[in-house]
Amino acid sequence: MIDLAVVDLSRLQFALTALYHFLFVPLTLGLSFLLVIMESIYVMTRRPIWKTITRFWGVLFGINFALGVATGITMEFQFGMNWSYYSHYVGDIFGAPLAIEGLMAFFLEATFVGLMFFGWDKLKPQVHLLVTFLVALGTNLSALWILIANGWMQNPVGAAFNPDTMRMEVVDFMAVLFNPVAQAKFVHTVSAGYVCASVFVLGVSAFYLLKGKHRAFAKRSMTVAAAFGLASSLSVVVLGDESGYTLTDNQKMKLAAIEAMWRTEPAPAGLTVIGFPSLKDRHTHYEIKLPYVLGLISTRSLNGEVSGILELVAVAEDRIESGVVAYGALERIKDNPQDIASRALFEQHRNDLGYGLLLRRYVEDPRTATPDQIRMAAWNTVPNVPVLFWAFRFMAGIGLYMIALFAAAFVLCTLRKHETRWFLWAAVLSIPLPWIAIEFGWIVAEYGRQPWAVDGVLPTFLGASSLTVAQLWTTIIGFALLYGALAVVEVGLILRTIKKGPSAGHDDEAAPAVADPPAVA
């Protein structure tokens, strides 16, 4: 039988490393294109202050970039060390985008990032701008390929199970590449990264203005961040809505859990603004709903239906029973590969094989499962509703606040009222908020996929390696100590760089002109 303690610890370790890694990714994504904007202004105007601005934020980009790379490599190793059966079962599909990410994106950004930092005095301004753009392109392409891999886990298109090799294999790579879930996740994630970097630049600039230091530098940086941040925060909401729309067809249970929608409502369904969902009595207490809103958003129609949790559990029961048939046919094919009748039966039920595998949590052979075990397995398809419900609302609430913050920033910068003190304090205090929202978004996306490693295909508990609890605790503690030390170094370097400020010479307001001395006869 499967050791669920090993599975839970493997999940905990991956969650901790992923959440930690994702502290650095958004800032890298956003700062890279902010650097392109700032350096473009320098190339067009040739004003030295814009070179100073670009180089200063480039240093902070480099500090963050280095730690993001280090933590990302650790995550990829975990697929082989902690999730070996997952890698064996779906590695043909999942591994391809990760390999392309390394060859196309990581090599691109790793090659040009050195030229960006050390080529200021060796390259022409236009060439150096091109290098900076290629670094930004590489970081965003890296996110694209990683999210294509992750999007396939959420919506496994373009692949099929091969009963002869007992593994998932690619049948349509273009379907994997243009997976609608992956595309929606990519644009939503990178736009969230742009917001994160914009808040960081805005907050640090506000800090300088509160201190009365580097005022010309801070005002220009704030103006760029305000415009870029406003566009990005608006796009996060629009693209987040599109990402949610893809759940209607591809991840109905996740959508129902996010909205704590226990029963299917007459179309169009209402949106629960706030409430207190309970797994125990399967009801949301004290809920406040906006009529029709959920149906309109999730189906883009007046008559589209949003399925409730109870109805989806009933569907899961039917699919588990069908999956048991597929499992039995597959076992007969293993014994006799020439069994044509079993192959025909397997083809009829192949899409439900993953649901049949959910029973392996309770019995070695799913064919021996009792009706009660089938019902328990069906309820296992329901993620933690209260966690998803509140994580989504915190994320969405911060997203709306970001729009208000950047709208105020844009107006004040346009009116040249950069030093409005209430706004400066709001900008400084808002620095942590994008990271909080992004981490909540990761929880909604990944925790909401449970109990699946690959939705509808492979249960998470079947993907873990044969490790021991002691081994996992050792690595978890080791990672915690190592990453804790790296966090101290990272934050220390960033704070030291901010305290030092931009290089002298072009960081303050221009001094008033001094009258020429009287001519001497």
mmCIF file of C-alpha atoms in Angstrom, residues 125-428:
data_model
loop_
_atom_site.group_PDB
_atom_site.id
_atom_site.type_symbol
_atom_site.label_atom_id
_atom_site.label_comp_id
_atom_site.label_asym_id
_atom_site.label_seq_id
_atom_site.Cartn_x
_atom_site.Cartn_y
_atom_site.Cartn_z
ATOM 1 C CA PRO A 125 23.662 52.228 -26.822
ATOM 2 C CA GLN A 126 21.330 50.722 -29.440
ATOM 3 C CA VAL A 127 23.118 47.375 -29.276
ATOM 4 C CA HIS A 128 23.027 47.346 -25.490
ATOM 5 C CA LEU A 129 19.285 48.088 -25.614
ATOM 6 C CA LEU A 130 18.858 45.083 -27.912
ATOM 7 C CA VAL A 131 20.765 42.951 -25.400
ATOM 8 C CA THR A 132 18.492 44.147 -22.573
ATOM 9 C CA PHE A 133 15.438 43.326 -24.687
ATOM 10 C CA LEU A 134 16.755 39.821 -25.384
ATOM 11 C CA VAL A 135 17.234 39.248 -21.642
ATOM 12 C CA ALA A 136 13.630 40.337 -21.066
ATOM 13 C CA LEU A 137 12.456 38.137 -23.930
ATOM 14 C CA GLY A 138 14.356 35.180 -22.493
ATOM 15 C CA THR A 139 12.863 35.553 -19.026
ATOM 16 C CA ASN A 140 9.340 35.713 -20.429
ATOM 17 C CA LEU A 141 9.900 32.825 -22.844
ATOM 18 C CA SER A 142 11.126 30.811 -19.880
ATOM 19 C CA ALA A 143 7.823 31.480 -18.120
ATOM 20 C CA LEU A 144 5.932 30.535 -21.288
ATOM 21 C CA TRP A 145 7.428 27.059 -21.591
ATOM 22 C CA ILE A 146 7.149 26.327 -17.883
ATOM 23 C CA LEU A 147 3.491 27.342 -17.922
ATOM 24 C CA ILE A 148 2.866 25.225 -21.009
ATOM 25 C CA ALA A 149 4.113 22.268 -18.972
ATOM 26 C CA ASN A 150 2.025 23.316 -15.973
ATOM 27 C CA GLY A 151 -0.997 24.039 -18.155
ATOM 28 C CA TRP A 152 -0.854 20.483 -19.462
ATOM 29 C CA MET A 153 -1.070 19.231 -15.871
ATOM 30 C CA GLN A 154 -4.230 21.308 -15.492
ATOM 31 C CA ASN A 155 -5.706 20.333 -18.871
ATOM 32 C CA PRO A 156 -3.947 17.258 -20.366
ATOM 33 C CA VAL A 157 -4.637 17.694 -24.075
ATOM 34 C CA GLY A 158 -2.639 16.271 -26.989
ATOM 35 C CA ALA A 159 -1.631 13.091 -25.145
ATOM 36 C CA ALA A 160 -2.985 9.583 -24.660
ATOM 37 C CA PHE A 161 -2.234 6.524 -22.550
ATOM 38 C CA ASN A 162 -0.466 3.714 -24.437
ATOM 39 C CA PRO A 163 -1.491 0.301 -23.033
ATOM 40 C CA ASP A 164 1.622 -1.298 -24.537
ATOM 41 C CA THR A 165 4.143 0.986 -22.792
ATOM 42 C CA MET A 166 1.882 1.755 -19.795
ATOM 43 C CA ARG A 167 2.729 5.453 -20.071
ATOM 44 C CA MET A 168 1.237 8.686 -21.380
ATOM 45 C CA GLU A 169 2.588 9.730 -24.786
ATOM 46 C CA VAL A 170 2.302 12.796 -27.018
ATOM 47 C CA VAL A 171 -0.158 12.449 -29.888
ATOM 48 C CA ASP A 172 -0.494 16.144 -30.823
ATOM 49 C CA PHE A 173 2.273 18.474 -29.685
ATOM 50 C CA MET A 174 0.559 21.508 -31.210
ATOM 51 C CA ALA A 175 -2.423 20.862 -28.926
ATOM 52 C CA VAL A 176 -0.023 20.822 -25.966
ATOM 53 C CA LEU A 177 1.606 24.030 -27.186
ATOM 54 C CA PHE A 178 -1.640 25.928 -27.788
ATOM 55 C CA ASN A 179 -3.463 24.537 -24.772
ATOM 56 C CA PRO A 180 -5.999 27.278 -23.846
ATOM 57 C CA VAL A 181 -5.349 26.783 -20.126
ATOM 58 C CA ALA A 182 -1.595 27.216 -20.616
ATOM 59 C CA GLN A 183 -2.014 30.352 -22.717
ATOM 60 C CA ALA A 184 -4.419 31.909 -20.199
ATOM 61 C CA LYS A 185 -2.090 31.050 -17.289
ATOM 62 C CA PHE A 186 0.908 32.529 -19.111
ATOM 63 C CA VAL A 187 -0.554 35.956 -19.846
ATOM 64 C CA HIS A 188 -2.107 36.175 -16.377
ATOM 65 C CA THR A 189 1.137 35.170 -14.646
ATOM 66 C CA VAL A 190 3.437 37.511 -16.552
ATOM 67 C CA SER A 191 1.060 40.450 -16.126
ATOM 68 C CA ALA A 192 1.046 39.735 -12.379
ATOM 69 C CA GLY A 193 4.848 39.831 -12.527
ATOM 70 C CA TYR A 194 4.706 43.219 -14.237
ATOM 71 C CA VAL A 195 2.481 44.514 -11.427
ATOM 72 C CA CYS A 196 4.881 43.118 -8.831
ATOM 73 C CA ALA A 197 7.891 44.880 -10.347
ATOM 74 C CA SER A 198 5.945 48.112 -10.814
ATOM 75 C CA VAL A 199 4.951 48.172 -7.133
ATOM 76 C CA PHE A 200 8.567 47.476 -6.177
ATOM 77 C CA VAL A 201 9.873 50.388 -8.280
ATOM 78 C CA LEU A 202 7.026 52.616 -7.108
ATOM 79 C CA GLY A 203 7.604 51.796 -3.438
ATOM 80 C CA VAL A 204 11.377 52.241 -3.501
ATOM 81 C CA SER A 205 10.995 55.525 -5.385
ATOM 82 C CA ALA A 206 8.437 56.674 -2.817
ATOM 83 C CA PHE A 207 10.897 55.780 -0.058
ATOM 84 C CA TYR A 208 13.544 58.033 -1.609
ATOM 85 C CA LEU A 209 11.060 60.900 -1.912
ATOM 86 C CA LEU A 210 9.992 60.515 1.724
ATOM 87 C CA LYS A 211 13.666 60.763 2.671
ATOM 88 C CA GLY A 212 14.200 63.714 0.338
ATOM 89 C CA LYS A 213 16.964 61.818 -1.518
ATOM 90 C CA HIS A 214 17.600 61.182 -5.232
ATOM 91 C CA ARG A 215 14.490 63.157 -6.127
ATOM 92 C CA ALA A 216 15.024 63.426 -9.884
ATOM 93 C CA PHE A 217 15.832 59.718 -10.086
ATOM 94 C CA ALA A 218 12.833 58.760 -7.954
ATOM 95 C CA LYS A 219 10.323 60.928 -9.805
ATOM 96 C CA ARG A 220 11.303 59.532 -13.197
ATOM 97 C CA SER A 221 11.312 55.956 -11.937
ATOM 98 C CA MET A 222 7.915 56.487 -10.304
ATOM 99 C CA THR A 223 6.442 57.875 -13.524
ATOM 100 C CA VAL A 224 7.519 54.844 -15.536
ATOM 101 C CA ALA A 225 6.271 52.464 -12.845
ATOM 102 C CA ALA A 226 2.918 54.261 -12.596
ATOM 103 C CA ALA A 227 2.156 53.995 -16.308
ATOM 104 C CA PHE A 228 3.450 50.419 -16.689
ATOM 105 C CA GLY A 229 1.774 49.338 -13.459
ATOM 106 C CA LEU A 230 -1.622 50.775 -14.355
ATOM 107 C CA ALA A 231 -1.665 48.967 -17.690
ATOM 108 C CA SER A 232 -0.444 45.755 -16.030
ATOM 109 C CA SER A 233 -2.919 45.851 -13.124
ATOM 110 C CA LEU A 234 -5.822 46.319 -15.518
ATOM 111 C CA SER A 235 -4.571 43.448 -17.675
ATOM 112 C CA VAL A 236 -4.252 41.187 -14.610
ATOM 113 C CA VAL A 237 -7.973 41.533 -13.946
ATOM 114 C CA VAL A 238 -8.956 41.052 -17.595
ATOM 115 C CA LEU A 239 -6.599 38.122 -18.147
ATOM 116 C CA GLY A 240 -7.479 36.638 -14.770
ATOM 117 C CA ASP A 241 -11.110 36.650 -15.876
ATOM 118 C CA GLU A 242 -10.064 34.800 -19.037
ATOM 119 C CA SER A 243 -8.100 32.310 -16.948
ATOM 120 C CA GLY A 244 -11.205 31.734 -14.835
ATOM 121 C CA TYR A 245 -13.309 31.290 -17.968
ATOM 122 C CA THR A 246 -11.151 28.336 -19.010
ATOM 123 C CA LEU A 247 -12.069 26.583 -15.749
ATOM 124 C CA THR A 248 -15.711 26.359 -16.824
ATOM 125 C CA ASP A 249 -14.950 23.654 -19.376
ATOM 126 C CA ASN A 250 -11.663 22.202 -18.145
ATOM 127 C CA GLN A 251 -11.688 22.259 -14.326
ATOM 128 C CA LYS A 252 -15.271 22.433 -13.171
ATOM 129 C CA MET A 253 -14.528 21.114 -9.693
ATOM 130 C CA LYS A 254 -11.878 23.776 -9.079
ATOM 131 C CA LEU A 255 -14.299 26.524 -10.147
ATOM 132 C CA ALA A 256 -17.051 25.134 -7.905
ATOM 133 C CA ALA A 257 -14.627 24.972 -4.962
ATOM 134 C CA ILE A 258 -13.363 28.534 -5.525
ATOM 135 C CA GLU A 259 -16.943 29.782 -5.415
ATOM 136 C CA ALA A 260 -18.046 27.361 -2.649
ATOM 137 C CA MET A 261 -20.885 26.383 -4.971
ATOM 138 C CA TRP A 262 -22.257 23.196 -3.439
ATOM 139 C CA ARG A 263 -25.259 22.757 -5.715
ATOM 140 C CA THR A 264 -25.914 23.670 -9.318
ATOM 141 C CA GLU A 265 -28.032 26.811 -9.536
ATOM 142 C CA PRO A 266 -30.402 27.870 -12.304
ATOM 143 C CA ALA A 267 -28.464 29.799 -14.948
ATOM 144 C CA PRO A 268 -26.977 32.334 -14.662
ATOM 145 C CA ALA A 269 -25.505 31.489 -11.247
ATOM 146 C CA GLY A 270 -24.828 34.087 -8.581
ATOM 147 C CA LEU A 271 -21.365 35.057 -7.332
ATOM 148 C CA THR A 272 -20.612 34.633 -3.632
ATOM 149 C CA VAL A 273 -18.798 37.784 -2.513
ATOM 150 C CA ILE A 274 -18.225 36.564 1.016
ATOM 151 C CA GLY A 275 -19.293 33.604 3.118
ATOM 152 C CA PHE A 276 -18.039 30.833 5.349
ATOM 153 C CA PRO A 277 -17.934 27.480 3.531
ATOM 154 C CA SER A 278 -17.958 24.339 5.671
ATOM 155 C CA LEU A 279 -16.720 20.941 4.505
ATOM 156 C CA LYS A 280 -18.464 19.293 7.433
ATOM 157 C CA ASP A 281 -22.034 20.199 6.537
ATOM 158 C CA ARG A 282 -21.313 21.014 2.866
ATOM 159 C CA HIS A 283 -22.863 24.421 3.042
ATOM 160 C CA THR A 284 -21.709 28.053 2.899
ATOM 161 C CA HIS A 285 -22.916 30.024 5.899
ATOM 162 C CA TYR A 286 -23.758 33.738 5.942
ATOM 163 C CA GLU A 287 -23.042 34.096 2.235
ATOM 164 C CA ILE A 288 -23.609 37.363 0.392
ATOM 165 C CA LYS A 289 -24.225 36.816 -3.314
ATOM 166 C CA LEU A 290 -24.406 38.973 -6.403
ATOM 167 C CA PRO A 291 -27.148 37.500 -8.611
ATOM 168 C CA TYR A 292 -26.221 36.265 -12.102
ATOM 169 C CA VAL A 293 -22.605 37.488 -11.941
ATOM 170 C CA LEU A 294 -20.842 34.088 -11.753
ATOM 171 C CA GLY A 295 -22.844 32.690 -14.653
ATOM 172 C CA LEU A 296 -22.138 35.730 -16.808
ATOM 173 C CA ILE A 297 -18.409 35.703 -16.041
ATOM 174 C CA SER A 298 -17.783 31.969 -16.274
ATOM 175 C CA THR A 299 -19.984 31.080 -19.254
ATOM 176 C CA ARG A 300 -20.238 34.434 -21.079
ATOM 177 C CA SER A 301 -23.952 33.752 -21.446
ATOM 178 C CA LEU A 302 -27.336 33.990 -19.726
ATOM 179 C CA ASN A 303 -28.122 30.298 -20.027
ATOM 180 C CA GLY A 304 -24.761 28.636 -19.392
ATOM 181 C CA GLU A 305 -24.735 26.351 -16.357
ATOM 182 C CA VAL A 306 -22.061 26.294 -13.637
ATOM 183 C CA SER A 307 -21.948 22.837 -12.049
ATOM 184 C CA GLY A 308 -22.096 22.483 -8.275
ATOM 185 C CA ILE A 309 -19.845 20.305 -6.108
ATOM 186 C CA LEU A 310 -22.503 17.700 -5.235
ATOM 187 C CA GLU A 311 -23.399 17.151 -8.885
ATOM 188 C CA LEU A 312 -19.723 16.912 -9.846
ATOM 189 C CA VAL A 313 -19.135 14.306 -7.132
ATOM 190 C CA ALA A 314 -21.951 12.229 -8.627
ATOM 191 C CA VAL A 315 -20.274 12.517 -12.042
ATOM 192 C CA ALA A 316 -16.969 11.462 -10.442
ATOM 193 C CA GLU A 317 -18.628 8.315 -9.019
ATOM 194 C CA ASP A 318 -19.773 7.304 -12.501
ATOM 195 C CA ARG A 319 -16.302 7.971 -13.921
ATOM 196 C CA ILE A 320 -14.657 5.936 -11.154
ATOM 197 C CA GLU A 321 -16.901 2.978 -11.949
ATOM 198 C CA SER A 322 -16.006 3.369 -15.623
ATOM 199 C CA GLY A 323 -12.339 3.640 -14.649
ATOM 200 C CA VAL A 324 -12.556 0.313 -12.802
ATOM 201 C CA VAL A 325 -13.687 -1.288 -16.074
ATOM 202 C CA ALA A 326 -10.728 0.330 -17.880
ATOM 203 C CA TYR A 327 -8.351 -0.884 -15.165
ATOM 204 C CA GLY A 328 -9.646 -4.456 -15.449
ATOM 205 C CA ALA A 329 -9.295 -4.415 -19.225
ATOM 206 C CA LEU A 330 -5.753 -3.048 -18.892
ATOM 207 C CA GLU A 331 -4.778 -5.837 -16.498
ATOM 208 C CA ARG A 332 -5.996 -8.423 -19.013
ATOM 209 C CA ILE A 333 -4.024 -6.711 -21.790
ATOM 210 C CA LYS A 334 -0.889 -6.923 -19.616
ATOM 211 C CA ASP A 335 -1.437 -10.677 -19.285
ATOM 212 C CA ASN A 336 -2.298 -11.146 -22.958
ATOM 213 C CA PRO A 337 -1.325 -8.285 -25.319
ATOM 214 C CA GLN A 338 -3.235 -10.018 -28.129
ATOM 215 C CA ASP A 339 -6.580 -9.874 -26.303
ATOM 216 C CA ILE A 340 -8.633 -7.926 -28.850
ATOM 217 C CA ALA A 341 -11.818 -7.873 -26.765
ATOM 218 C CA SER A 342 -10.032 -6.359 -23.784
ATOM 219 C CA ARG A 343 -8.417 -3.734 -26.011
ATOM 220 C CA ALA A 344 -11.808 -2.793 -27.414
ATOM 221 C CA LEU A 345 -13.259 -2.536 -23.897
ATOM 222 C CA PHE A 346 -10.305 -0.436 -22.755
ATOM 223 C CA GLU A 347 -10.812 1.982 -25.668
ATOM 224 C CA GLN A 348 -14.408 2.524 -24.554
ATOM 225 C CA HIS A 349 -13.376 3.473 -21.026
ATOM 226 C CA ARG A 350 -9.791 4.797 -21.445
ATOM 227 C CA ASN A 351 -10.717 8.412 -20.588
ATOM 228 C CA ASP A 352 -11.746 7.315 -17.087
ATOM 229 C CA LEU A 353 -8.680 5.222 -16.208
ATOM 230 C CA GLY A 354 -7.315 7.995 -13.965
ATOM 231 C CA TYR A 355 -10.531 8.047 -11.960
ATOM 232 C CA GLY A 356 -10.263 4.313 -11.429
ATOM 233 C CA LEU A 357 -6.737 4.827 -10.099
ATOM 234 C CA LEU A 358 -8.151 7.039 -7.311
ATOM 235 C CA LEU A 359 -9.239 3.802 -5.622
ATOM 236 C CA ARG A 360 -5.602 2.789 -5.135
ATOM 237 C CA ARG A 361 -5.717 5.034 -2.079
ATOM 238 C CA TYR A 362 -7.950 2.432 -0.430
ATOM 239 C CA VAL A 363 -7.340 -0.914 -2.160
ATOM 240 C CA GLU A 364 -4.466 -2.530 -4.045
ATOM 241 C CA ASP A 365 -6.776 -3.643 -6.857
ATOM 242 C CA PRO A 366 -9.532 -1.127 -7.776
ATOM 243 C CA ARG A 367 -11.685 -3.993 -9.033
ATOM 244 C CA THR A 368 -12.207 -5.097 -5.429
ATOM 245 C CA ALA A 369 -13.411 -1.683 -4.206
ATOM 246 C CA THR A 370 -16.701 -1.470 -2.332
ATOM 247 C CA PRO A 371 -19.449 1.095 -3.074
ATOM 248 C CA ASP A 372 -18.432 3.006 0.066
ATOM 249 C CA GLN A 373 -14.833 3.197 -1.149
ATOM 250 C CA ILE A 374 -16.030 4.449 -4.531
ATOM 251 C CA ARG A 375 -18.017 7.195 -2.788
ATOM 252 C CA MET A 376 -15.005 8.158 -0.671
ATOM 253 C CA ALA A 377 -12.817 8.300 -3.778
ATOM 254 C CA ALA A 378 -15.413 10.501 -5.483
ATOM 255 C CA TRP A 379 -15.353 12.946 -2.560
ATOM 256 C CA ASN A 380 -11.579 12.990 -2.754
ATOM 257 C CA THR A 381 -11.981 14.882 -6.032
ATOM 258 C CA VAL A 382 -13.194 17.878 -3.988
ATOM 259 C CA PRO A 383 -10.266 20.148 -3.013
ATOM 260 C CA ASN A 384 -10.195 22.074 0.259
ATOM 261 C CA VAL A 385 -13.091 24.451 -0.373
ATOM 262 C CA PRO A 386 -12.477 26.998 2.454
ATOM 263 C CA VAL A 387 -8.805 27.374 1.505
ATOM 264 C CA LEU A 388 -9.569 27.981 -2.167
ATOM 265 C CA PHE A 389 -12.523 30.228 -1.401
ATOM 266 C CA TRP A 390 -10.525 32.610 0.807
ATOM 267 C CA ALA A 391 -7.250 32.423 -1.150
ATOM 268 C CA PHE A 392 -9.050 33.522 -4.295
ATOM 269 C CA ARG A 393 -10.797 36.403 -2.534
ATOM 270 C CA PHE A 394 -7.608 37.708 -0.950
ATOM 271 C CA MET A 395 -5.907 37.529 -4.346
ATOM 272 C CA ALA A 396 -8.774 39.303 -6.103
ATOM 273 C CA GLY A 397 -9.048 41.944 -3.381
ATOM 274 C CA ILE A 398 -5.370 42.818 -3.647
ATOM 275 C CA GLY A 399 -5.717 42.933 -7.431
ATOM 276 C CA LEU A 400 -8.477 45.535 -7.209
ATOM 277 C CA TYR A 401 -6.414 47.538 -4.709
ATOM 278 C CA MET A 402 -3.502 47.525 -7.177
ATOM 279 C CA ILE A 403 -5.694 49.154 -9.809
ATOM 280 C CA ALA A 404 -6.641 51.909 -7.369
ATOM 281 C CA LEU A 405 -3.012 52.407 -6.299
ATOM 282 C CA PHE A 406 -1.701 52.741 -9.846
ATOM 283 C CA ALA A 407 -4.604 54.909 -10.940
ATOM 284 C CA ALA A 408 -3.706 57.318 -8.124
ATOM 285 C CA ALA A 409 -0.012 57.077 -9.044
ATOM 286 C CA PHE A 410 -0.722 57.808 -12.693
ATOM 287 C CA VAL A 411 -2.868 60.847 -11.905
ATOM 288 C CA LEU A 412 -0.388 62.274 -9.396
ATOM 289 C CA CYS A 413 2.587 61.738 -11.723
ATOM 290 C CA THR A 414 0.681 63.346 -14.593
ATOM 291 C CA LEU A 415 -0.046 66.359 -12.376
ATOM 292 C CA ARG A 416 3.615 66.337 -11.209
ATOM 293 C CA LYS A 417 2.530 65.834 -7.612
ATOM 294 C CA HIS A 418 4.966 62.997 -6.995
ATOM 295 C CA GLU A 419 5.633 64.013 -3.402
ATOM 296 C CA THR A 420 2.083 63.723 -2.078
ATOM 297 C CA ARG A 421 2.905 62.210 1.298
ATOM 298 C CA TRP A 422 -0.167 60.040 1.883
ATOM 299 C CA PHE A 423 0.440 58.405 -1.472
ATOM 300 C CA LEU A 424 4.158 57.912 -0.803
ATOM 301 C CA TRP A 425 3.372 56.073 2.425
ATOM 302 C CA ALA A 426 0.726 53.979 0.658
ATOM 303 C CA ALA A 427 3.244 53.020 -2.041
ATOM 304 C CA VAL A 428 5.910 51.976 0.481
#
